[in-house]
Coordinates of C-alpha atoms and ligand atoms in Angstrom, one line a residue:
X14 CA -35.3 -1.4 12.5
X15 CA -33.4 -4.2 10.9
X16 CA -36.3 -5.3 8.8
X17 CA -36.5 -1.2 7.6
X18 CA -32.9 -1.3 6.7
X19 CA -33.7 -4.5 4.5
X20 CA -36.6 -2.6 3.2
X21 CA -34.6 -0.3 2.1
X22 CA -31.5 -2.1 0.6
X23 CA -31.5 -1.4 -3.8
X24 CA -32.6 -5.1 -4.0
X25 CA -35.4 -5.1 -2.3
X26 CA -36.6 -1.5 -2.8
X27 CA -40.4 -1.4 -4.7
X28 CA -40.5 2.2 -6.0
X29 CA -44.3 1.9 -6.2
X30 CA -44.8 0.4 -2.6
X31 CA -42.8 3.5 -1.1
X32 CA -44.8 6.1 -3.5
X33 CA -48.1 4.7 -2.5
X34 CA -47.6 4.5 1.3
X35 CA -46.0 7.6 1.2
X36 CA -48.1 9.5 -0.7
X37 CA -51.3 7.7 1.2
X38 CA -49.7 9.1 4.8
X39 CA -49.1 13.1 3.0
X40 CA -52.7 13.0 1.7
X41 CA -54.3 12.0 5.3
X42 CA -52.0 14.5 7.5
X43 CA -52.7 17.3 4.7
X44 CA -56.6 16.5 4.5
X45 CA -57.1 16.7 8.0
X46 CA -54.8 19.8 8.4
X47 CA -56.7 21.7 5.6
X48 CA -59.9 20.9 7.0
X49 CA -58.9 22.0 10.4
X50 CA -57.8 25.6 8.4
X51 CA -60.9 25.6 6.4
X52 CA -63.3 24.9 9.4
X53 CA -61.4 27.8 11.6
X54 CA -62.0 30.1 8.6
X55 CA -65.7 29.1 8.3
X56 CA -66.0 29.6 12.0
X57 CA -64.5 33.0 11.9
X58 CA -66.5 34.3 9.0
X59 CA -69.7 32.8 10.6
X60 CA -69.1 34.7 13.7
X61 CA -68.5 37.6 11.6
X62 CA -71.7 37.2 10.2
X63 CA -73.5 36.6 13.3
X64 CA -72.0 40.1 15.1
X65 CA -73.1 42.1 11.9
X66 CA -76.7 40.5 12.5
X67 CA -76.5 42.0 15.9
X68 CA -75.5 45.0 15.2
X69 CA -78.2 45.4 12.6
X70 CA -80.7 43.8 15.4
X71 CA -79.8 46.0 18.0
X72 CA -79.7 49.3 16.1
X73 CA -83.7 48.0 15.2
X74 CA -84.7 47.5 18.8
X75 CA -83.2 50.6 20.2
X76 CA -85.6 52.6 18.0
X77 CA -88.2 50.7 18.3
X78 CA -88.1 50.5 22.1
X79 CA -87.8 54.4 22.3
X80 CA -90.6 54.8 19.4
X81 CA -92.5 51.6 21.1
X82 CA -92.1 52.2 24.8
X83 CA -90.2 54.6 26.1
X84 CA -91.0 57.8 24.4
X85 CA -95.0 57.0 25.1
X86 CA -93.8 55.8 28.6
X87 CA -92.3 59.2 29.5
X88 CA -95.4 60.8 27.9
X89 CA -97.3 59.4 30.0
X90 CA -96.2 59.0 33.2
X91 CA -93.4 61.6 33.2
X92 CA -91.1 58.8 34.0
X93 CA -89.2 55.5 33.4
X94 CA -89.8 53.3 36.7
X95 CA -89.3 49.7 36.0
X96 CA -88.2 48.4 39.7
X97 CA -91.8 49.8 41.0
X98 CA -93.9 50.1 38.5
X99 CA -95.0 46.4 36.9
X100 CA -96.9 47.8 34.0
X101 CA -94.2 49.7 32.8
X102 CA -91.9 46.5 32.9
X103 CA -94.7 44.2 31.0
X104 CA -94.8 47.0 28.3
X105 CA -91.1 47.0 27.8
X106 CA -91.4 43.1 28.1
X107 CA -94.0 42.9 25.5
X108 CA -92.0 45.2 23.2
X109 CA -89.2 43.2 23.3
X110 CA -90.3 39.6 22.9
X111 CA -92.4 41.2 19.9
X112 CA -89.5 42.4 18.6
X113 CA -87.5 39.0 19.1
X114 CA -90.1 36.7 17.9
X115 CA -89.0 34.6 15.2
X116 CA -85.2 35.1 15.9
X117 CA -82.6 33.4 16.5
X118 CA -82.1 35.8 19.7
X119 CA -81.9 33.5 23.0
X120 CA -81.4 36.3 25.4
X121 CA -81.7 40.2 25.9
X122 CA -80.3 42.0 28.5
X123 CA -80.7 46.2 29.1
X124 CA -78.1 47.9 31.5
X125 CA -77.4 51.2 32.5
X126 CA -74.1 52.7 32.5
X127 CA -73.0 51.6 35.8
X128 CA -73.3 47.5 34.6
X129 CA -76.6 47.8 36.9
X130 CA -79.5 45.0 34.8
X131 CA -82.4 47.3 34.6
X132 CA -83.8 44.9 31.7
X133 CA -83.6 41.0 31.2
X134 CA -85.8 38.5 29.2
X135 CA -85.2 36.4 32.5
X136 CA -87.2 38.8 35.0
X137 CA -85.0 36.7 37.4
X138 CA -81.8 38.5 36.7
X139 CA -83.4 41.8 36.5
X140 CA -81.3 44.3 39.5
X141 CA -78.2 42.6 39.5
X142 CA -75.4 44.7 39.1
X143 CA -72.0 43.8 37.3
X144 CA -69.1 46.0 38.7
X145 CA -66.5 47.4 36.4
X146 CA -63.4 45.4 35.9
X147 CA -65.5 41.8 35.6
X148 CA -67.0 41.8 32.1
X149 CA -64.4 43.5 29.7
X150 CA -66.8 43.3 26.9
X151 CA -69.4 44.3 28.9
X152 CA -66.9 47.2 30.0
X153 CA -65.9 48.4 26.5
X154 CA -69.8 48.2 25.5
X155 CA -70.3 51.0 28.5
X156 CA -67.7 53.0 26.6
X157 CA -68.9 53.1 23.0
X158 CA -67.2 50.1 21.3
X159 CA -69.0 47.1 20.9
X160 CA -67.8 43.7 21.8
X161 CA -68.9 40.2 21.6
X162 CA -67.8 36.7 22.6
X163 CA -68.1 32.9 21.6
X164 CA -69.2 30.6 24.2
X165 CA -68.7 27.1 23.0
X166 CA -71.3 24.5 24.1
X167 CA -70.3 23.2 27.4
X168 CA -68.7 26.2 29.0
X169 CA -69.9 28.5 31.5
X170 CA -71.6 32.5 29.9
X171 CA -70.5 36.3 31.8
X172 CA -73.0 35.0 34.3
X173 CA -71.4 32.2 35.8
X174 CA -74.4 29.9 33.6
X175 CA -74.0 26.3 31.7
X176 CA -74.0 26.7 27.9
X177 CA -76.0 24.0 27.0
X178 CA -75.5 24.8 22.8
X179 CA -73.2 27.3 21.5
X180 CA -73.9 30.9 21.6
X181 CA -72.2 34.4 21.1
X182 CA -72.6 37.2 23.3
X183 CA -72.6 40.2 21.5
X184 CA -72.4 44.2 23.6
X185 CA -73.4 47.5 21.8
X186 CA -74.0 51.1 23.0
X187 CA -78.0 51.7 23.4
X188 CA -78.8 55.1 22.6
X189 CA -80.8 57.8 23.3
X190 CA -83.1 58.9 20.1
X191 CA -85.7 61.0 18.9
X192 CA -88.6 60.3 17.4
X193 CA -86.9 59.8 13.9
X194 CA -84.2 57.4 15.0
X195 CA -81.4 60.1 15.5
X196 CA -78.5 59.0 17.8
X197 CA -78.2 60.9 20.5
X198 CA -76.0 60.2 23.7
X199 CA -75.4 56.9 25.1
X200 CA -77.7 55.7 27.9
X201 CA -76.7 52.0 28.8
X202 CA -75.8 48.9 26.8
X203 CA -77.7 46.0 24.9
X204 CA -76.4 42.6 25.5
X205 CA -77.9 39.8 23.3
X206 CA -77.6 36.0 23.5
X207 CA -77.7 34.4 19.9
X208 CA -77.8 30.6 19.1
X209 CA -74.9 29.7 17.8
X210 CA -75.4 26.0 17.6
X211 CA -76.2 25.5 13.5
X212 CA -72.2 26.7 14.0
X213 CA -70.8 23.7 14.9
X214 CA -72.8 21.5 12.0
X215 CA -71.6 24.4 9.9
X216 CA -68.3 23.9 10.7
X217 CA -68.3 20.3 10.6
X218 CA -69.9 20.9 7.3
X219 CA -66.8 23.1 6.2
X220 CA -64.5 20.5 7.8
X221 CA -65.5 17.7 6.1
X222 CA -65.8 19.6 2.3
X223 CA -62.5 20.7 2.3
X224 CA -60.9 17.5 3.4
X225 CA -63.2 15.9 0.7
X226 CA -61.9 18.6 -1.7
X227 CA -58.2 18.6 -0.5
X228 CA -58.7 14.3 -0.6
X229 CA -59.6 14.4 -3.7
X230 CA -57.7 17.0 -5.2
X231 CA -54.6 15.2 -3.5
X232 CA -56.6 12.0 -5.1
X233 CA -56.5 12.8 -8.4
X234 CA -52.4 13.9 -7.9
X235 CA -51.4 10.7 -6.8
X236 CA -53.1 9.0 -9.5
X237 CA -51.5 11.3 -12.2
X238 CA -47.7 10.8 -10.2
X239 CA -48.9 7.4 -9.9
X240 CA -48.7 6.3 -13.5
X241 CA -45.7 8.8 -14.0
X242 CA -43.6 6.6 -11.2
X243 CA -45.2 3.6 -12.9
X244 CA -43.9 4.5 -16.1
X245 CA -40.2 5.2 -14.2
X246 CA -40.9 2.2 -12.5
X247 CA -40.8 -0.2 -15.3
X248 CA -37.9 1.7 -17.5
X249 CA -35.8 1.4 -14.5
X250 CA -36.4 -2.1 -13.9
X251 CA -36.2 -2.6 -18.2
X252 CA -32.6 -0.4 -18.0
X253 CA -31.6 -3.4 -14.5
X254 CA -32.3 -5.8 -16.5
X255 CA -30.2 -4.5 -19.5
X256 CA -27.6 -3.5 -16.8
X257 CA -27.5 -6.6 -14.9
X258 CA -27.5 -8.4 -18.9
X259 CA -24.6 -6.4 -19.9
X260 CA -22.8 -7.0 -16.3
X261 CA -23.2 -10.9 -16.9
X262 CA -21.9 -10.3 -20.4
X263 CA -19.1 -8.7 -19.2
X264 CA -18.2 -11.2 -16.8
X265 CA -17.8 -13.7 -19.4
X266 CA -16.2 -11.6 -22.0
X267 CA -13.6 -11.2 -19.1
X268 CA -14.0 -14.9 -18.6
X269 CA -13.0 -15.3 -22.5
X270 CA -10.4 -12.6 -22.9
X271 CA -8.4 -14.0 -19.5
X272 CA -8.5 -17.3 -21.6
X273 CA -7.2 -15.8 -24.7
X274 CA -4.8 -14.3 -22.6
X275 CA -3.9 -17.2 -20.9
X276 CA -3.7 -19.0 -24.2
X277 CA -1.4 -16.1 -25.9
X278 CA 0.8 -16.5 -22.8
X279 CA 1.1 -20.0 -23.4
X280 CA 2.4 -19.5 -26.9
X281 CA 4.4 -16.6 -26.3
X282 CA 6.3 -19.2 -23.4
X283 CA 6.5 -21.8 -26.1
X284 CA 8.0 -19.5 -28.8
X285 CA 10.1 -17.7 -26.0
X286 CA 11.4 -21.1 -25.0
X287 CA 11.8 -22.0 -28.8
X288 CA 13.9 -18.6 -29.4
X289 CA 15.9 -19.4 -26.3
X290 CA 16.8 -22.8 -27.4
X291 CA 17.8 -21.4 -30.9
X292 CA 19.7 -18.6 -29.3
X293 CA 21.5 -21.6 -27.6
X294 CA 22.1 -23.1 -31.0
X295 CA 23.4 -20.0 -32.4
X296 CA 25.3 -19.8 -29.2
X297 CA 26.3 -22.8 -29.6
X298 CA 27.3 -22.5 -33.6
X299 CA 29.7 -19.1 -32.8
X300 CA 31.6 -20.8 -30.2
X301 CA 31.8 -24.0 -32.3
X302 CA 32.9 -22.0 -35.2
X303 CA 35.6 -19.6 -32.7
X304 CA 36.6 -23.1 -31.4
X305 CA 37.0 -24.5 -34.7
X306 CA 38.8 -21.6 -35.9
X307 CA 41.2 -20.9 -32.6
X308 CA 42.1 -24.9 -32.7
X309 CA 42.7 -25.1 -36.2
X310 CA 45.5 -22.9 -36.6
X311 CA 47.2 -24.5 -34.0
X312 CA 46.4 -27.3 -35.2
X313 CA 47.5 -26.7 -38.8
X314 CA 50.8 -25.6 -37.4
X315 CA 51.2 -29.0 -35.9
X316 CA 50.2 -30.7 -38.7
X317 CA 52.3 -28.8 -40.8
X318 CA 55.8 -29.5 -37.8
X319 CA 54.8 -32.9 -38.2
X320 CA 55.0 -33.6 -42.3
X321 CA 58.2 -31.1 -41.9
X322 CA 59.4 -33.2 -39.6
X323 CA 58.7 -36.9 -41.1
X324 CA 59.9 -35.6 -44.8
X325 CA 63.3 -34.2 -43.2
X326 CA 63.5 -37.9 -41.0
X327 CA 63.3 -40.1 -44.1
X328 CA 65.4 -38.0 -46.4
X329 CA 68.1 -38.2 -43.5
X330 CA 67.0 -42.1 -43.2
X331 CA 67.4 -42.8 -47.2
X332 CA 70.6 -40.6 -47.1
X333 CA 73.9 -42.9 -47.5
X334 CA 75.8 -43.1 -44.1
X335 CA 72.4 -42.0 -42.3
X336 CA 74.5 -38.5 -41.4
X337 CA 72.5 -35.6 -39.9
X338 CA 74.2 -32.2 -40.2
X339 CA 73.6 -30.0 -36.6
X340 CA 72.1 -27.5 -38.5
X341 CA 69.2 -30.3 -39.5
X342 CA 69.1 -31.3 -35.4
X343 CA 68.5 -27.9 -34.5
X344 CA 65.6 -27.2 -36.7
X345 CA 63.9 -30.4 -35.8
X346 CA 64.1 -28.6 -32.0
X347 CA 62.4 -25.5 -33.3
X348 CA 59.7 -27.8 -35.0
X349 CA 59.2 -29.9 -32.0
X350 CA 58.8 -26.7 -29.8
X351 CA 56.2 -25.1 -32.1
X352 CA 54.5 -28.2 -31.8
X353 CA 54.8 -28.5 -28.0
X354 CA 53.3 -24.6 -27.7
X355 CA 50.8 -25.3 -30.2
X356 CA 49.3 -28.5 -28.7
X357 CA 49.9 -26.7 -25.2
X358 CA 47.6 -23.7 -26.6
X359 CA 44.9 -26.5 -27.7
X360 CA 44.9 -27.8 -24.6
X361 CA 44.0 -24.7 -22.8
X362 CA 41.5 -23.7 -25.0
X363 CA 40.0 -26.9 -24.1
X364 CA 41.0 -26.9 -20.4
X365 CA 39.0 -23.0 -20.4
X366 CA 35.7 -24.6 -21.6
X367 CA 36.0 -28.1 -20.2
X368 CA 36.1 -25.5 -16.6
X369 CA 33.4 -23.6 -18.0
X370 CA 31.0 -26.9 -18.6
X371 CA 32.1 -28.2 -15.3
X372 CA 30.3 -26.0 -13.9
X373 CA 27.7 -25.1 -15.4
X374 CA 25.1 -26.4 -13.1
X375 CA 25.0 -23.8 -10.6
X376 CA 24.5 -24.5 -6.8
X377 CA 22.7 -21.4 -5.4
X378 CA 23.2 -20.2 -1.7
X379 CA 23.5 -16.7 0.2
X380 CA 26.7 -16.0 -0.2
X381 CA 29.1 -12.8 0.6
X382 CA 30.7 -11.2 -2.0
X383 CA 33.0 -9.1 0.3
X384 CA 34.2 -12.9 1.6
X385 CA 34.5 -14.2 -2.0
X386 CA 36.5 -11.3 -2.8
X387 CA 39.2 -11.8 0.3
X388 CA 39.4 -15.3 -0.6
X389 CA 39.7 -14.8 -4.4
X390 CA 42.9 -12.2 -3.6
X391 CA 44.4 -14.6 -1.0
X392 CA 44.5 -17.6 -3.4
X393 CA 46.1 -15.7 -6.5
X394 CA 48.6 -14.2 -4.5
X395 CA 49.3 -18.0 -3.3
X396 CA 49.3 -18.8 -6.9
X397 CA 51.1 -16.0 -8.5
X398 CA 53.4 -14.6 -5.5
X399 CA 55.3 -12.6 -8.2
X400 CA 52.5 -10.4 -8.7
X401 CA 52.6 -8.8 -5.2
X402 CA 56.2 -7.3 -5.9
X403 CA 54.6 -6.3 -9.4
X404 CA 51.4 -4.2 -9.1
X405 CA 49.4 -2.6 -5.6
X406 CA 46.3 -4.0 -5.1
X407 CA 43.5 -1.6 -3.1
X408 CA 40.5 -3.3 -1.1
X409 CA 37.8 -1.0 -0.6
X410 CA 34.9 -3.6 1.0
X411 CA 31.8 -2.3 2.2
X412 CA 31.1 -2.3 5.8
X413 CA 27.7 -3.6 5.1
X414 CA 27.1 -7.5 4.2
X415 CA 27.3 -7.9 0.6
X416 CA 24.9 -10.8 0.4
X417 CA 23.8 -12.2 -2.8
X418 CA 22.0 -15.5 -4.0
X419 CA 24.8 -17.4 -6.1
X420 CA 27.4 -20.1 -6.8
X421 CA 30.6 -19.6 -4.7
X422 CA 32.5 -21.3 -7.3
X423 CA 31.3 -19.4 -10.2
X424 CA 31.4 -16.1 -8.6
X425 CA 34.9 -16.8 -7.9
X426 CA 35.7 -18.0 -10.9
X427 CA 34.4 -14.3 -12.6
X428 CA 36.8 -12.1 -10.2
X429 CA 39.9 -14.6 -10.7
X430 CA 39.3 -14.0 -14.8
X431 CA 38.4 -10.1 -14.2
X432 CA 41.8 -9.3 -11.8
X433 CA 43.8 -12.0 -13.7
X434 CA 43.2 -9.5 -16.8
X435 CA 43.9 -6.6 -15.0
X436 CA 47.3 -7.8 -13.6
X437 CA 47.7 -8.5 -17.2
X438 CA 46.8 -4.9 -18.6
X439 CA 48.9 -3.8 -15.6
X440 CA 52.5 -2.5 -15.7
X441 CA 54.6 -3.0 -12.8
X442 CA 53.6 0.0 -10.2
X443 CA 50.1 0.5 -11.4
X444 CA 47.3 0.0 -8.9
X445 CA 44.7 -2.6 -9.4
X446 CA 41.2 -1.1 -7.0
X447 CA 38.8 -3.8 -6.1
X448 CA 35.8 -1.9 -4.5
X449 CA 31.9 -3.3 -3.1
X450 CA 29.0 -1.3 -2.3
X451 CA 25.7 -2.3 -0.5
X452 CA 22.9 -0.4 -2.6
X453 CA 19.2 -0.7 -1.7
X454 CA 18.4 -3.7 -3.8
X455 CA 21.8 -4.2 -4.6
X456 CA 25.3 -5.5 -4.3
X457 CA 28.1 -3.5 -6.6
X458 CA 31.7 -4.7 -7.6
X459 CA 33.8 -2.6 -8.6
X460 CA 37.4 -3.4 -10.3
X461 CA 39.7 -0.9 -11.0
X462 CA 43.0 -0.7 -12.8
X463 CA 45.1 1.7 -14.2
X464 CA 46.7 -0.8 -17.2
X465 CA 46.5 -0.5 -20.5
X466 CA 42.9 0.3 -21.3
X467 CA 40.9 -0.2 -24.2
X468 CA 40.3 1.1 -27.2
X469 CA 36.8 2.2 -27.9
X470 CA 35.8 0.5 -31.1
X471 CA 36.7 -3.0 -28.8
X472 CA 34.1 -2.3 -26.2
X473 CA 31.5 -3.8 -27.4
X474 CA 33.4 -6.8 -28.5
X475 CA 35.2 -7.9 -25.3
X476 CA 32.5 -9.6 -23.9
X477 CA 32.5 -11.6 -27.5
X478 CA 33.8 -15.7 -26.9
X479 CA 37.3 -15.7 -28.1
X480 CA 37.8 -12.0 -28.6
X481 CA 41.1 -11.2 -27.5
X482 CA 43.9 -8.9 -27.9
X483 CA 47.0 -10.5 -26.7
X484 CA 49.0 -12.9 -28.5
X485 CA 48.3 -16.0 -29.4
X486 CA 50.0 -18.0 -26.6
X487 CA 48.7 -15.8 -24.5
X488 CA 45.3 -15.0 -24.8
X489 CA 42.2 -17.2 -25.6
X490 CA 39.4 -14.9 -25.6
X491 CA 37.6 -17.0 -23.4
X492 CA 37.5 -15.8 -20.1
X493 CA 35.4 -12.2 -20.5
X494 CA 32.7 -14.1 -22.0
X495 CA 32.4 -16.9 -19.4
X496 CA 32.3 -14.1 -17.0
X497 CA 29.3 -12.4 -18.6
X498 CA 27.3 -15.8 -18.8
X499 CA 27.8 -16.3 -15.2
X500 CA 27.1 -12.5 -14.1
X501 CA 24.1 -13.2 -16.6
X502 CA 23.1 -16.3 -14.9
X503 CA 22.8 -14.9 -11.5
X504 CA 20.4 -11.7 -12.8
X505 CA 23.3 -9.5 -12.6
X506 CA 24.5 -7.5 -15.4
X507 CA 28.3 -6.8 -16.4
X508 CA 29.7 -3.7 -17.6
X509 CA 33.3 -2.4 -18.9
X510 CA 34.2 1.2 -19.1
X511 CA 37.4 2.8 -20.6
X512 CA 38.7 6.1 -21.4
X513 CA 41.1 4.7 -24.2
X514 CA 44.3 3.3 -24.6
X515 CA 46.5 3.7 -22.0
X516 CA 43.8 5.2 -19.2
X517 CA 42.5 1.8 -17.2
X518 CA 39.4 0.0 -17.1
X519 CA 36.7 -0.5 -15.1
X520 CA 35.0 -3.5 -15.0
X521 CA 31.3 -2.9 -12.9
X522 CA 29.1 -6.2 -11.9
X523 CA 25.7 -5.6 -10.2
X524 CA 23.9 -8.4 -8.4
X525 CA 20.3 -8.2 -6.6
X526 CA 20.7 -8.1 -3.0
X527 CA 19.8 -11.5 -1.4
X528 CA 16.2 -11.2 -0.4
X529 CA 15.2 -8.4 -2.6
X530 CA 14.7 -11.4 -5.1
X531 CA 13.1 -14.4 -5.0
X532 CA 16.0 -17.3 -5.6
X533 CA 13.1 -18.9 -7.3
X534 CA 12.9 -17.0 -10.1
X535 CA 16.9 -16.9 -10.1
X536 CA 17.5 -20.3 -10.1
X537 CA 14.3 -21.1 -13.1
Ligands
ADP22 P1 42.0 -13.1 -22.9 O1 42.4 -12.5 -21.6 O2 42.4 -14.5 -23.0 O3 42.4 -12.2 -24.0 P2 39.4 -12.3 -22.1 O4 38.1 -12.6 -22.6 O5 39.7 -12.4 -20.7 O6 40.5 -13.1 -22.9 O7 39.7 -10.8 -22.5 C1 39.4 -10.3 -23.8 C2 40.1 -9.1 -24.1 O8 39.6 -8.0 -23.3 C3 41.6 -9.1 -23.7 O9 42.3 -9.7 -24.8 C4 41.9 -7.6 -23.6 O10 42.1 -7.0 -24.8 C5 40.6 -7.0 -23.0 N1 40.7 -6.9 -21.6 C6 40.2 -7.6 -20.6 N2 40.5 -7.1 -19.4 C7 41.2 -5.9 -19.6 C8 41.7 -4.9 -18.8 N3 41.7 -5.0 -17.5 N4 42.4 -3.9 -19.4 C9 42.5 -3.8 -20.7 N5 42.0 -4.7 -21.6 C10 41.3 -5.8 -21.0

């Protein structure tokens, strides 16, 4: 069974092997099944044959044994006596076998209408009786209908005897008539025996011409579907061949394409990291030029103090008597304090970014942001215990974990500069909301105040490095934008909304939840 199944499997299959075999095994089964038909129907029409001869036989005897013997019997003697009288039964004898010589007629047998043998060609079974009921054919003979059977060589005959050769046994009515052959009424029954055995050559005969004629009938067939399957057979294995071509063509076209793609991808990294790294530079130029700019003025202005300063000091130091007038004193106080606030605003500018470059080299680790947050609150209020008296502050956390992948310090650093703004937008009695939210993949901060707001035309600028609205000692426009680049920094993204002037803010940061990223591709 195995070795069928491999037979069988695409590969291995020979479309011609399977047509001949099978075709070989349907041309045997339907010869020999033909031939059995054909010889039946040979047989039958044979046998046919043979009962018409008999009829035709036995009509010709009955006349001729009442024109032959018994009409000159009867005229004679007055009466038919076969049992007794021996010359009557020679006469009838003699009629008889005259009758039958030549022909193909084994046997005759004469009975009256009780089954009784009054007449045999073997004197031997001449008196036996056959009783109703044990020949049917015999039976239905006695009754006007002839009948006949086949006995196949072998068997036993109605008498009980071997049938050395085949035969058939054919009944029919036997007749009164008159001297011109009339029917008249029906006196006994003729039984002959004929020989039957040319039927079996016959129907071998008939056997073996219609299997040659269905063989070769079937022959010619196979031959005509053979070339046809031939023909198949070699576009199909032509088309494989183009098939299994194009499939190996494919392959390497893949083979080709996934290394143009792989080549493309290369490029497209190298020109990505190229537009990154000029990004940076650009980067790098607006925040040298806000730097420049935000430093300068101050710087100007101290600059400027200074020569004020100097040109006032040796004026009063060529002046006779080296008098200085109070009014003179008290400007070089003003001049020395716009200095002071001037070199003090320098210094956090560069205190802000020196922070900011501190730490840029992140140290990733799971971290709570609902922790962060509580931490963040505790340590301002430490700071800036004035604040607490000033402005309510809300703490909505989440009862889930907050858990992200991030810097501590850096994450910190963006909610201290985010509620450090509010408290600034804040009047006293407004409420500053600090909110988190665990989301499927995840974490959401959410902070809240109901200050100041912003005016719309500056929300997409707030995020910009030194954008800022509040006065110059006050403000360095730092602080949003280091926020964003850390929120960027840890695959989060930032977002400010505002209703106007005077209607709050809401600044929203969303960061993935820790394992619904890979750090991996955080930290590259
Ligand atoms: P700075 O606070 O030094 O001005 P930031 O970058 O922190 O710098 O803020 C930039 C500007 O964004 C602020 O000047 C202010 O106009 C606006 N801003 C930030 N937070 C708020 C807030 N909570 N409400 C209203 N405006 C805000």
């Amino acid at each position: 069974m195995p070795k069928f199944k491999k037979i069988l499997h695409p590969e291995k299959f020979n479309l011609i092997l399977y047509y001949t075999l099978t075709s070989f095994v349907i041309i045997v089964i339907l010869s020999f099944v033909i031939g059995k038909v054909f010889a039946r129907l040979e047989s039958q029409e044979l046998v046919k044959r043979s009962e018409k001869y008999a009829h035709n036989f036995i009509t010709h005897i009955n006349y001729e044994l009442y024109k032959d013997f018994l009409i000159p019997t009867l005229k004679k003697s007055g009466k038919i006596d076969l049992e007794n009288n021996r010359r009557q039964l020679r006469k009838l004898d003699n009629t008889v076998k005259e009758n039958l010589y030549g022909l193909n007629i084994k046997k005759l047998y004469l009975y009256d209408l009780e089954g009784n043998i009054i007449y045999s060609t073997l004197s031997e079974h001449i008196g036996f009786a056959i009783n109703r009921g044990e020949n049917k054919k015999l039976d239905s003979a006695i009754n006007g209908i002839p009948a006949s059977a086949l006995r196949l060589s072998g068997t036993v005959d109605s008498k009980g005897a071997y049938v050395p050769e085949t035969l058939l046994e054919s009944y029919y009515p036997f007749y009164e008539m008159d001297a011109e052959g009339t029917k008249k009424a029906q006196v006994g029954v003729l039984e002959i025996y004929q020989d039957m055995s040319a039927l079996k050559k016959q129907i071998a005969k008939a056997h073996q011409k219609a299997t040659l004629m269905t063989g070769s009938a079937m022959g010619g067939l196979f031959i005509a579907l053979y070339l046809i399957v031939l023909k198949a057979s070699r576009i199909i294995d032509a088309r494989t061949r183009q098939l299994t071509e194009a499939r190996n063509t494919l392959e390497q076209n893949v083979e080709e394409r996934t290394l143009e793609i792989r080549e493309a991808y290369k490029k497209l990294q190298h020109t990505q990291r190229r537009l990154v790294q000029s990004e940076k530079l650009a980067s790098i130029g607006t925040l040298a030029t806000g730097l420049a700019h935000e430093i300068n003025n101050p710087l100007a202005s101290v600059a400027g103090c200074a020569e004020g300063l100097n040109e006032r000091l040796i004026s009063i130091l060529n002046r006779p008597g080296k008098y200085t007038e109070k009014e003179e004193l008290e400007i070089f106080s003003e001049y020395l304090k716009i200095i002071s606030n001037e070199t003090y605003r320098c210094k956090s500018i560069i205190s802000n970014l020196l922070n900011f470059s501190r730490q840029s080299e992140p140290h990733f680790e799971r971290i709570d942001i609902n922790s962060i947050i509580k931490n963040t609150i505790d340590s301002l209020q430490y700071h800036q215990p004035e604040n607490k008296a000033k402005q309510k502050i809300q703490v909505n956390l989440s009862e889930m974990p907050c858990e992200i992948i991030g810097d501590p310090q850096q994450i910190k650093q963006v909610f201290i500069n985010l509620i450090t703004n509010s408290f600034h937008a804040t009047e006293a009695g407004g409420e500053i909301i600090i909110a988190t939210l665990q989301k499927e993949t995840t974490v959401q901060i959410l902070f809240r105040d109901t200050g100041v707001g912003i005016k719309p035309e500056y929300l997409n600028r707030i995020f910009d490095p030194f954008f800022t609205t509040k006065p110059t000692e006050k403000g360095t426009g730092i602080g949003l934008s280091i926020c964003y680049g850390i929120v960027d920094m840890h695959n989060g993204r930032i977002d400010v909304f505002s209703e106007g002037e005077g209607r709050g803010a809401v600044f929203e940061i969303t960061f993935p939840l820790a394992g619904k990223q890979d750090n991996a591709e955080r930290t590259g």
